Coordinates of C-alpha atoms and ligand atoms in Angstrom, one line a residue:
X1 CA -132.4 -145.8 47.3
X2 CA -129.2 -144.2 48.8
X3 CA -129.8 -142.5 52.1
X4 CA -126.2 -140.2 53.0
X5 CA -125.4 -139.6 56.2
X6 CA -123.4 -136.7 58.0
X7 CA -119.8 -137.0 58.9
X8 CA -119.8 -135.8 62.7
X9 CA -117.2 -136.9 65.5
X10 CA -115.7 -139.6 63.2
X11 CA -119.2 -141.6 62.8
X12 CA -121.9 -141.6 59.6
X13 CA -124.6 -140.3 61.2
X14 CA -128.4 -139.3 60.8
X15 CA -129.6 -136.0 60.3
X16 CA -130.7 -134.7 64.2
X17 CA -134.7 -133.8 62.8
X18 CA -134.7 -137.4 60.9
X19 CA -135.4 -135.4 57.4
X20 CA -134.6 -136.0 54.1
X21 CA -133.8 -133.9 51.1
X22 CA -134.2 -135.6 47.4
X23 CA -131.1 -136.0 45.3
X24 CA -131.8 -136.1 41.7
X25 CA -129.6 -137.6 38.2
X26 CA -130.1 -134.8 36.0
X27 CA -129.6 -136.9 33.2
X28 CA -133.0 -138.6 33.6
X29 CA -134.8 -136.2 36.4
X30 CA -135.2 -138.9 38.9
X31 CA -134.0 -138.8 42.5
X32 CA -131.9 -141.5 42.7
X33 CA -130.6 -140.9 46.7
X34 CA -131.7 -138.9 49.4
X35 CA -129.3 -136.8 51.6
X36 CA -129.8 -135.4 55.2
X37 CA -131.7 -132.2 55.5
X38 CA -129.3 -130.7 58.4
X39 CA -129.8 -127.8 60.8
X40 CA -128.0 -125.7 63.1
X41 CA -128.4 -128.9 65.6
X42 CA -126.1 -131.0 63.5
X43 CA -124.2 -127.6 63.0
X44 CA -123.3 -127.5 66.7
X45 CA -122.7 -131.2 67.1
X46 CA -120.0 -130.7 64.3
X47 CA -118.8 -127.8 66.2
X48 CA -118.5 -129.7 69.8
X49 CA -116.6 -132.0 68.2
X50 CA -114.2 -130.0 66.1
X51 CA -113.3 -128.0 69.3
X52 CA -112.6 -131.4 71.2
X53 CA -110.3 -132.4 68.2
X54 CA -108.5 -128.9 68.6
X55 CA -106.0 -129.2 70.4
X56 CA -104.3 -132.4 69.6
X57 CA -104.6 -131.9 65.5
X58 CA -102.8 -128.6 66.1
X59 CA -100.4 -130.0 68.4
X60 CA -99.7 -133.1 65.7
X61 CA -96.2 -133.2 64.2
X62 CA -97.2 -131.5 60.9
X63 CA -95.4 -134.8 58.9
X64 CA -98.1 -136.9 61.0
X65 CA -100.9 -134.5 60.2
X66 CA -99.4 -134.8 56.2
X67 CA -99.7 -138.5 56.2
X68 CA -103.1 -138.6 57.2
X69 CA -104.2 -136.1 54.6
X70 CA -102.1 -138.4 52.0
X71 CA -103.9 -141.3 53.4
X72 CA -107.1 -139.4 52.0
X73 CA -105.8 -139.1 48.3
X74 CA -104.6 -142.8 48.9
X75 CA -108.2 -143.8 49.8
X76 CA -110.2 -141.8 46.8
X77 CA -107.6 -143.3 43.8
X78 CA -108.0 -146.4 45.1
X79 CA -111.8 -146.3 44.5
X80 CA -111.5 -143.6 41.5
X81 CA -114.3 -145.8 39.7
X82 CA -116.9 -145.3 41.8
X83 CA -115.6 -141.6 42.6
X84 CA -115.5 -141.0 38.9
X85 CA -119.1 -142.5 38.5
X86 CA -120.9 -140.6 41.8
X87 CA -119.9 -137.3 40.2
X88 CA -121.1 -138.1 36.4
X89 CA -124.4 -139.3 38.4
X90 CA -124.6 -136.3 40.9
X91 CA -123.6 -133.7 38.3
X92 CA -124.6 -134.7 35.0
X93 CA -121.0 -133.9 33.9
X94 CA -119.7 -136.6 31.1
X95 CA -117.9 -139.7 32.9
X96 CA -115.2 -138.6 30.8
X97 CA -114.6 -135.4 32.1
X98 CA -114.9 -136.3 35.8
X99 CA -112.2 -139.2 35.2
X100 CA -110.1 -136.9 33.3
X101 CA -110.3 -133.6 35.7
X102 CA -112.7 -133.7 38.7
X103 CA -111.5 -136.7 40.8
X104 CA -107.8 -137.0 39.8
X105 CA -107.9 -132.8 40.7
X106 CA -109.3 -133.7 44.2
X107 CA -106.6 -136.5 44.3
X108 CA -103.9 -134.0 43.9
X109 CA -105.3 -131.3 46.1
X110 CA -104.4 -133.6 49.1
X111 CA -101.0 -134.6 47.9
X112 CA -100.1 -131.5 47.4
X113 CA -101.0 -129.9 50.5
X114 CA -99.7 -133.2 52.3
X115 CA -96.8 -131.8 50.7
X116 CA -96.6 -128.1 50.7
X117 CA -97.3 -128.0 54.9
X118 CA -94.0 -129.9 54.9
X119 CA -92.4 -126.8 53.0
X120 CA -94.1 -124.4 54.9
X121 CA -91.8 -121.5 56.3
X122 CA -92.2 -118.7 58.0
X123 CA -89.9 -115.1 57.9
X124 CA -87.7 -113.5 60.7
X125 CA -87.5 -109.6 60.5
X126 CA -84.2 -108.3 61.7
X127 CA -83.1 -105.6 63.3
X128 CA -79.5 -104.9 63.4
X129 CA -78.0 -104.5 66.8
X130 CA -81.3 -104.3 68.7
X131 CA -83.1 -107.8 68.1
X132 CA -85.1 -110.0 65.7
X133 CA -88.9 -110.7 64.9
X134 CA -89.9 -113.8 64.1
X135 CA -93.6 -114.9 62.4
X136 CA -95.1 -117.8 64.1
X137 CA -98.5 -119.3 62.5
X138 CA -100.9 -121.1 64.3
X139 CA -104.5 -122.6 62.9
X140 CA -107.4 -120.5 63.3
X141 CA -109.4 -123.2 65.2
X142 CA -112.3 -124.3 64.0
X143 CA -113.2 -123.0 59.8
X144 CA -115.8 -123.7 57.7
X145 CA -115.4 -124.9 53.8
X146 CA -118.8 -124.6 52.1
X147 CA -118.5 -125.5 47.9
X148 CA -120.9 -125.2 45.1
X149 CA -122.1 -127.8 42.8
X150 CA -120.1 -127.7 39.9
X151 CA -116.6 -129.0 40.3
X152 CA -118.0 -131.0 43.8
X153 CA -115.3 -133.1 45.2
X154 CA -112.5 -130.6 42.9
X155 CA -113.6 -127.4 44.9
X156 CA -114.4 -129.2 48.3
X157 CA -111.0 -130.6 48.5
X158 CA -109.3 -127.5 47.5
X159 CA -110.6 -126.1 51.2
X160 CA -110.3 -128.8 53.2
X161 CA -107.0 -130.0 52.2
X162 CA -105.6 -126.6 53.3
X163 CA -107.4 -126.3 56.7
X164 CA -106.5 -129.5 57.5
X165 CA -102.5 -129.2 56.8
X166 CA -102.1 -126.1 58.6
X167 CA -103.6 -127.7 61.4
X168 CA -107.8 -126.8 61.6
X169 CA -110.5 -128.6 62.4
X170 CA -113.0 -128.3 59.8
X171 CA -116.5 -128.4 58.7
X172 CA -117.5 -128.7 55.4
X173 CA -120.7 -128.4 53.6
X174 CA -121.0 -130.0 50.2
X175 CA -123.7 -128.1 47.5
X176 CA -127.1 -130.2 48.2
X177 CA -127.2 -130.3 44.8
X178 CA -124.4 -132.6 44.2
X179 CA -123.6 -134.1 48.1
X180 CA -122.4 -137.5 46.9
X181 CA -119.0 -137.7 46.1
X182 CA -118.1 -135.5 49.4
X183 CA -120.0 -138.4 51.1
X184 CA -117.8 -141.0 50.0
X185 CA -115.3 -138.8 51.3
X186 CA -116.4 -139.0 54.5
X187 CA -116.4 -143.0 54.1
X188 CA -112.6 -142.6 53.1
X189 CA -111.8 -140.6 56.4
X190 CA -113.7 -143.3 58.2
X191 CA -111.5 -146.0 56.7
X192 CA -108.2 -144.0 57.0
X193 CA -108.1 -143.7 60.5
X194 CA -108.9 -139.8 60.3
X195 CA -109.1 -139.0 63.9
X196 CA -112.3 -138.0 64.8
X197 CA -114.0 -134.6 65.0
X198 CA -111.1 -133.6 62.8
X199 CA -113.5 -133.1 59.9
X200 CA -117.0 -133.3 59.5
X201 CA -119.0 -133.1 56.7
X202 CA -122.8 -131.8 57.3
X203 CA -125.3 -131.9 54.3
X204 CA -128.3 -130.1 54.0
X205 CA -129.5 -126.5 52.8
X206 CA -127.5 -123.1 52.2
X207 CA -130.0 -121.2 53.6
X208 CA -130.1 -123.7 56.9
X209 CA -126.6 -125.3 57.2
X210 CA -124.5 -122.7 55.6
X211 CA -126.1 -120.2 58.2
X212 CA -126.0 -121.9 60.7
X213 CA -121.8 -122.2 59.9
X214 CA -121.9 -118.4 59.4
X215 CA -123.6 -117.3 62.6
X216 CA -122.0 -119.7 65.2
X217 CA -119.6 -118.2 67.4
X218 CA -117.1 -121.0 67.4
X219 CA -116.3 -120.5 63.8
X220 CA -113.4 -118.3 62.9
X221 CA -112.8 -118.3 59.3
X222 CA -115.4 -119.1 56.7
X223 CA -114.0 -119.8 52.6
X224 CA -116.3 -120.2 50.5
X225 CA -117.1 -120.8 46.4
X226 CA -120.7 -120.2 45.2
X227 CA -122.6 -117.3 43.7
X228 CA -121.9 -113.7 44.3
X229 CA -124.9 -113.5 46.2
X230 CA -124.7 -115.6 48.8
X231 CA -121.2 -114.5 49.6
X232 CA -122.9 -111.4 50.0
X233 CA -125.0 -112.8 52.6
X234 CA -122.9 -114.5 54.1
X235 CA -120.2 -111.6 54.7
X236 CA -123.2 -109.7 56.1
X237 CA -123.3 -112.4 58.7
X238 CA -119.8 -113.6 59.7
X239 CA -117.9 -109.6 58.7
X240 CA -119.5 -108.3 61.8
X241 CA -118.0 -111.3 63.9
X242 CA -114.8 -110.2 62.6
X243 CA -114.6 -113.7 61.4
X244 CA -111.6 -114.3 58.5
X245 CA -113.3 -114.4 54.7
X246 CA -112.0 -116.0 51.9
X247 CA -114.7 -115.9 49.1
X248 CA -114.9 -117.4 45.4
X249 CA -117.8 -115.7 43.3
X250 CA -119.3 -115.5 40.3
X251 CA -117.9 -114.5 36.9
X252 CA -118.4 -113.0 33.1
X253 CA -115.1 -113.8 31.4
X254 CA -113.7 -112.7 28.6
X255 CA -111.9 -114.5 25.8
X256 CA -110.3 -112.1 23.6
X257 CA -109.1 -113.3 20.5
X258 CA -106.4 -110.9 18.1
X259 CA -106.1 -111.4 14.5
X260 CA -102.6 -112.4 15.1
X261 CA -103.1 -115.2 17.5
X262 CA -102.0 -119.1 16.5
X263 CA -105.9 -119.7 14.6
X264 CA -106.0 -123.6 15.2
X265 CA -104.8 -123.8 19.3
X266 CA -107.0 -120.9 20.0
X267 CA -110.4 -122.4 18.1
X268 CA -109.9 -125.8 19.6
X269 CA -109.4 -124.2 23.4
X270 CA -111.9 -121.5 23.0
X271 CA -114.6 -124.8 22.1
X272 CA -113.9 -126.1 25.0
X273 CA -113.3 -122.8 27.5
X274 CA -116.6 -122.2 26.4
X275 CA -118.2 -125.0 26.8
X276 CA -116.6 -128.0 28.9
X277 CA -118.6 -129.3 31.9
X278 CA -121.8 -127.3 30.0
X279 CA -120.0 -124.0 30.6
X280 CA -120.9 -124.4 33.9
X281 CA -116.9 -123.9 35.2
X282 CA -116.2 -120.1 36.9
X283 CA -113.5 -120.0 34.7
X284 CA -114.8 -120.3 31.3
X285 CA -114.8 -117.6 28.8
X286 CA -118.7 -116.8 27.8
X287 CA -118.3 -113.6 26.3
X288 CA -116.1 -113.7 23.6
X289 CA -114.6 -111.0 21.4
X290 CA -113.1 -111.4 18.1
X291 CA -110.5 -108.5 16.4
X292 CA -112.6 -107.7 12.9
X293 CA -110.4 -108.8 10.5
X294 CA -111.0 -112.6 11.7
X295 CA -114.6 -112.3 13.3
X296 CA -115.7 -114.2 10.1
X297 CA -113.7 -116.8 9.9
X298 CA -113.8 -117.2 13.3
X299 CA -117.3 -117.4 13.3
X300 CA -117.7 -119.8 10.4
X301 CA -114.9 -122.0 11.9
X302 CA -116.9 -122.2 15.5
X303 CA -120.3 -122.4 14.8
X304 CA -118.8 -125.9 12.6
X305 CA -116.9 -127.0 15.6
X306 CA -119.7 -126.3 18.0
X307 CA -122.3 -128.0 15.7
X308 CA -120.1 -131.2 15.9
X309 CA -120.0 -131.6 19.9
X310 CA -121.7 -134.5 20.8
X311 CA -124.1 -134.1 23.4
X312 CA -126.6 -136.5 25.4
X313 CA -126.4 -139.3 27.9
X314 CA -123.3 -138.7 30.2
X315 CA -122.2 -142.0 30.4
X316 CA -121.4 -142.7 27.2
X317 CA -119.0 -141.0 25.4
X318 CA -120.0 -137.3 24.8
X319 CA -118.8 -134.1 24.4
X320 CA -122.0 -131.8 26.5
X321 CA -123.4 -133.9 29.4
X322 CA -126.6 -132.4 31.6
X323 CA -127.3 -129.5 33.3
X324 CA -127.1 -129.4 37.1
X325 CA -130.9 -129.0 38.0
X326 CA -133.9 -128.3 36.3
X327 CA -133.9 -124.9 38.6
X328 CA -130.6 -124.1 36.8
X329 CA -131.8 -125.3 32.9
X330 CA -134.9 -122.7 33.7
X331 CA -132.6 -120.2 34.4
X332 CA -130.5 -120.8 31.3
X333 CA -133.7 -121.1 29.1
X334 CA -134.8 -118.0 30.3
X335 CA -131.4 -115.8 29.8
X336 CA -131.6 -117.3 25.9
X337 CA -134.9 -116.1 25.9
X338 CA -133.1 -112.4 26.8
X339 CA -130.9 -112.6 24.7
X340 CA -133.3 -112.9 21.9
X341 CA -135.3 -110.0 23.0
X342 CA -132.1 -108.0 23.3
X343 CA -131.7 -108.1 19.9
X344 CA -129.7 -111.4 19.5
X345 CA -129.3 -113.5 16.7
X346 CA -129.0 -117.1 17.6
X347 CA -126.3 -119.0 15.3
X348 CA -126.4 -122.1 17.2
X349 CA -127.9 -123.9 19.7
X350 CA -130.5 -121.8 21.4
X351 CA -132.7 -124.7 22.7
X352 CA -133.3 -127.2 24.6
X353 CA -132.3 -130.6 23.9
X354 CA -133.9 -134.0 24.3
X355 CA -132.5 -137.2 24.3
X356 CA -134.1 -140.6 23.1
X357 CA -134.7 -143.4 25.4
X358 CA -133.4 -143.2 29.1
X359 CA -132.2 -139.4 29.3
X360 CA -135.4 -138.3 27.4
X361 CA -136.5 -136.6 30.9
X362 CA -133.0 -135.0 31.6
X363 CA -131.8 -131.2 31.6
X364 CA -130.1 -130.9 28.1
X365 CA -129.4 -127.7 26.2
X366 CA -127.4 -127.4 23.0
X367 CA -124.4 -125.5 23.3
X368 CA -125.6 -122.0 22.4
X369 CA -123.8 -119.0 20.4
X370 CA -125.0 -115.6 20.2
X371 CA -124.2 -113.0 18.4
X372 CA -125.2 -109.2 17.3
X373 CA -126.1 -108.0 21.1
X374 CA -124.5 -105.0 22.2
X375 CA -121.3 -105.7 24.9
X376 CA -123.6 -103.9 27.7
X377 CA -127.0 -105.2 28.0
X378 CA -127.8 -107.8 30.5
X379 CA -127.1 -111.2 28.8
X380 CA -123.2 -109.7 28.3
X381 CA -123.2 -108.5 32.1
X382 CA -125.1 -111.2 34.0
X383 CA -123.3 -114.6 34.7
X384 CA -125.3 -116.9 33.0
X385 CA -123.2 -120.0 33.7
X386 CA -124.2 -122.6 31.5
X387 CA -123.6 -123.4 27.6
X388 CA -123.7 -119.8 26.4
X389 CA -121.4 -117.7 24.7
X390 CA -122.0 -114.4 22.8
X391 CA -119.4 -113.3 19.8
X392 CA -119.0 -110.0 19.5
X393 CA -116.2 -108.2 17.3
X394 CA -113.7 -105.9 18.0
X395 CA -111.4 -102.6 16.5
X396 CA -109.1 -102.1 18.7
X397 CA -107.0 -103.0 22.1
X398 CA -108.7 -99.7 23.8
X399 CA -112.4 -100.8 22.8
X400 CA -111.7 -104.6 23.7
X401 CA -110.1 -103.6 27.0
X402 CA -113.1 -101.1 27.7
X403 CA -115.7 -104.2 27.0
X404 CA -113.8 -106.7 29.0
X405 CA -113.5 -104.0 32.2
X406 CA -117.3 -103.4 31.9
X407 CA -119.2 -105.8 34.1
X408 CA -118.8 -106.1 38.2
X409 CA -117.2 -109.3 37.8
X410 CA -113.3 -109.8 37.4
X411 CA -112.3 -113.5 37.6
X412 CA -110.8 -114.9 34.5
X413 CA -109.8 -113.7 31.2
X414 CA -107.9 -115.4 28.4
X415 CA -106.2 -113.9 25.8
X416 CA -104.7 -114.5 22.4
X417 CA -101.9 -112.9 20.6
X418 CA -98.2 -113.9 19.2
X419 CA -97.6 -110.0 20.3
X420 CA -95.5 -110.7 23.4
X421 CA -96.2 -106.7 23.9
X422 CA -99.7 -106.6 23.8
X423 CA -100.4 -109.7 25.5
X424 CA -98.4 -108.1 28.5
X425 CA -100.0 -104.8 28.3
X426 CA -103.2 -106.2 28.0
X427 CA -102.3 -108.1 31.5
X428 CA -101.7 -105.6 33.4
X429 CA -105.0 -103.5 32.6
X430 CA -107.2 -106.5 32.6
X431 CA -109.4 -106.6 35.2
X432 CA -109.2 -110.0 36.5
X433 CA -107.4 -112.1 39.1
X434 CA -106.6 -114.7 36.7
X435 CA -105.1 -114.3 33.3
X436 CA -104.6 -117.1 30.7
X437 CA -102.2 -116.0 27.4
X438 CA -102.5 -118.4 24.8
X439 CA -104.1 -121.3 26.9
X440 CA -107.4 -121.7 29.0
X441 CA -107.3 -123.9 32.6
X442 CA -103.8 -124.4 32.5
X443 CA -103.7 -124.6 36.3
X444 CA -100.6 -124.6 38.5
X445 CA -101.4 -125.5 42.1
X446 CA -99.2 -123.1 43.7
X447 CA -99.9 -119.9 42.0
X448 CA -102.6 -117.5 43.6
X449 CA -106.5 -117.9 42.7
X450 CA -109.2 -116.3 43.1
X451 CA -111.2 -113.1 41.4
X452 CA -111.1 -109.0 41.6
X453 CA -114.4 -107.2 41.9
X454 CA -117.7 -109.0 42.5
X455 CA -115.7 -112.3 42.0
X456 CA -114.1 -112.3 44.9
X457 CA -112.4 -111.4 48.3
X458 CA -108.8 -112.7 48.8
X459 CA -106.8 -115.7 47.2
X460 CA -107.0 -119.3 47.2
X461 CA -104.1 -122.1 45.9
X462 CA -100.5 -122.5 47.4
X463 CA -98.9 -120.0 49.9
X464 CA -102.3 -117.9 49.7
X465 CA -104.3 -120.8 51.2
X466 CA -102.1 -121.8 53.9
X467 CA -102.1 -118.4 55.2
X468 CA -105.5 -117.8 55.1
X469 CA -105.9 -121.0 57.4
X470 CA -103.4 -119.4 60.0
X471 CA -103.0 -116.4 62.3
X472 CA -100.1 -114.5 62.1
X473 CA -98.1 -113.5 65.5
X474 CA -95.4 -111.7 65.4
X475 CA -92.4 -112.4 68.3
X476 CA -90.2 -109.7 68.8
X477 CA -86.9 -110.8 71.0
X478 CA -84.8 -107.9 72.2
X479 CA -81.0 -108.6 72.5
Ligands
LIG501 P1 -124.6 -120.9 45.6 O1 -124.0 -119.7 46.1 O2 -126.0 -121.1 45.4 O3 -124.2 -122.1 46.6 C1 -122.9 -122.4 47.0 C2 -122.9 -123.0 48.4 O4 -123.4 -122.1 49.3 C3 -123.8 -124.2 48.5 O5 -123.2 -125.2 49.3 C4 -125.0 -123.7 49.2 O6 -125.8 -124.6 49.9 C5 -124.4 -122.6 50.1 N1 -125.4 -121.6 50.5 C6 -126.5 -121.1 49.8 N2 -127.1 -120.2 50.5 C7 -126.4 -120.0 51.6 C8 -126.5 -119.1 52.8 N3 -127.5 -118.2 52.9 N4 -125.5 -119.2 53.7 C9 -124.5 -120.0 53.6 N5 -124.3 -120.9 52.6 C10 -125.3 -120.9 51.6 O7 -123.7 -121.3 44.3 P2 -124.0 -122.5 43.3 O8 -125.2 -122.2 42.5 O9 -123.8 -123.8 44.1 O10 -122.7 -122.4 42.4 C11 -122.6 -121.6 41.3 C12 -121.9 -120.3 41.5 O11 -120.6 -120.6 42.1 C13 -121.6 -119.5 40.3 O12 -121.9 -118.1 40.6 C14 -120.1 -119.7 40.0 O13 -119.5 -118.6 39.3 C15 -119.6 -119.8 41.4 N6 -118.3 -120.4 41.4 C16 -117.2 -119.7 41.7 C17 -115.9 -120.2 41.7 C18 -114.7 -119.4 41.9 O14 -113.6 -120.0 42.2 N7 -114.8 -118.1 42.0 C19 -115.8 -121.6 41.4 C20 -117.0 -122.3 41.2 C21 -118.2 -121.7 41.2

């Protein structure tokens, strides 16, 4: 049995109460490690030694402070096996898909901010005859990074690399669902030198860690990915400490497909916007509407596609892997189970699956299509975040645009159309921080990210992140 250990002051350490949490393989329902059940004692250890780290990791030349965080990308490709395999194990995402995406991602969310604090300016504000302004940014202090479960080491990285460039020092909590990868992390900082205190890494329980990292004093920004509710909980903590927010919710994206738009790119994306990494990705489209004069063909064409995804143990080579948890394939089970008594009609999937032989145990459910609900009732408002989609077909850009606009979430929407025209117009009243014409997950490092609405409170990626991990002064010389 594996036994993780915290990340505090540079060392691996034990859990301050000794306990343990179980860590289970989805695939098969086993605990296969255990990982440290954390409370706000390890919390303020962390702390103490992030604020003894301060000083000289904000004072670092910030080329020295980039070579250390290129170190880190360094150390995880050199082990990408055993990266790629901890988060197929941890996740019960296909090997494949966590060699192709998760770990090279995390990879290049170091190197690039290794890179882009070396770019980094700032602006000067002029003012003729009378003097000049200039913006200085300085780190925050000490910021917490706490990431959900399902793009682990992808969304952890995309925090810390950030808070460490600009000059932070961090704590990070991994999801307990899926700690492992963010572990080997940790081993990786050990071997690179990191200096300590610099990060730590402190596993354990939302509900215990992640409050305790909300509530203490010494924190001063918190950014965070997980479920709408929790960053409601959490801004009810750390808003009234005037602490800086940056948080990633939940989502109900559209896909909206017009009769015009290139047939074969947009069926093979929209299979896998829906459902790669068992739909369980923010991003991916799960309601998806269809102009009229193609929902048929679209729907004969799909329902084939779908039918044909392989799905089953995640090691070998398949299409649909596991589900996170068995809390999460209840939950999935039981939105299906809506949607049928909404009036659905199931046209494929709709169950659970079992696997023979070692998986047999495992959290598997076919890739599931619904159509015939109406674009307001609960299964088409309430994220459901696994392999579910609903078709549902449209008249005109008006009625598509008032569907899309209708739930409280606003994260990602794609869109298909050769109309140059309408794909702009529809952009601009679409109510979502992220817009994909003619692609899904085409992601660009530097761009902005992040949701409107329920799905979010300010912006993540380039620019947007190394702001949010400074405070901006203002210097105003008069000649
Ligand atoms: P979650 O909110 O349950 O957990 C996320 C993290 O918050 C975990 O580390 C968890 O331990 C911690 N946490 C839980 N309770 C807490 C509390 N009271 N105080 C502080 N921290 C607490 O989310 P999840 O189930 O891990 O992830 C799924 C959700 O994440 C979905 O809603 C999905 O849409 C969302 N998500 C959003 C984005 C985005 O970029 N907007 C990306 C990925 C996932």
């Amino acid at each position: 049995m594996i036994y993780l250990k915290n990340y505090i002051n540079g060392e691996l350490v034990e859990p301050y109460a000794g306990q343990y949490l179980e860590n289970i393989d989805p695939s098969r329902g086993t605990v296969f490690s255990m990982i440290p059940d954390s409370d706000a004692n390890d919390v303020q250890k962390a702390v103490e030694a992030a604020e003894a780290a301060e000083e000289a990791w904000a004072n670092l030349h910030y080329e020295k402070r980039a070579a250390y965080i290129e170190a880190i990308a360094k150390g995880i490709e050199a082990r990408m096996d055993e990266f790629v395999a901890a988060e197929s194990l941890d996740n019960g995402k296909p090997l494949s898909l966590a060699r192709r995406v998760d770990i090279p991602r995390a990879v290049s969310n170091f190197r690039f901010f290794a890179t882009a604090i070396q770019q980094q300016s700032t602006e000067t504000h002029f003012m003729e005859g009378l003097g000049v302004n200039y913006t200085l940014r300085r780190p925050i202090g000490v910021v917490a990074c706490i990431s959900p479960w399902n793009l682990p080491l992808y969304l952890f990285s995309w925090k810390i690399a950030p808070a460490l460039a600009t000059g932070n020092c961090v704590i990070a909590k991994p999801s307990e669902i899926t700690p492992y990868t963010s572990y080997l992390l940790s081993e990786v900082c050990k071997e690179i030198g990191l200096p300590k205190g610099v990060l730590n890494i402190i596993h354990g329980l939302g509900p215990k860690v992640g409050d305790a990292l909300s509530r203490h004093q010494k924190i001063k920004a918190i950014s965070f990915t997980g479920g709408t509710a929790t960053g409601r909980t959490i801004a009810s903590i750390a808003a009234p400490m005037f602490k800086k927010l940056s948080l990633e919710l939940g989502g109900k994206n559209p896909n909206i497909i017009f009769a015009d738009c290139n047939f074969e790119k947009m069926i093979k994306t929209t299979v896998r916007s829906s459902f790669e990494n068992q739909g369980q990705i923010c991003l991916c489209g799960s309601r998806i509407f269809v102009e009229r004069s193609i929902y048929d063909k679209f729907k004969t064409e799909f329902v084939e596609r779908v039918n044909a995804l392989s799905i089953g143990d995640p090691r070998t080579d398949v299409n649909v892997g596991a589900i996170v948890s068995q809390a999460h394939y209840n939950k999935i089970l039981s939105y299906i189970n809506l949607a049928k008594e909404e009036g659905g009609r199931i046209i494929s999937g709709g169950e659970a699956y079992i696997p023979e032989g070692d998986c047999k145990e495992g959290y598997f459910i076919k890739p599931t299509v619904i159509e015939g609900l109406a674009y307001n009732c609960r299964t088409n408002m309430e994220e459901i975040f696994g392999p579910v989609v609903t078709l549902t077909p449209f008249d005109t850009e008006k009625e598509v645009l008032m569907y899309a606009n209708a739930t409280e979430y606003g994260l990602a929407t794609s869109i298909w159309t050769e109309n140059l025209s309408r794909a702009h117009r529809m952009a601009e009243k679409v109510e979502s921080g992220i817009i994909w014409i003619n692609c899904w997950l085409l992601r660009d490092l530097r761009t902005p990210f992040g949701g409107m609405k329920n799905s979010g409170v300010g912006r993540e990626g380039g620019w947007e992140a190394l702001r949010f991990f400074t405070e901006a002064k203002n210097v105003c010389i008069a000649y």
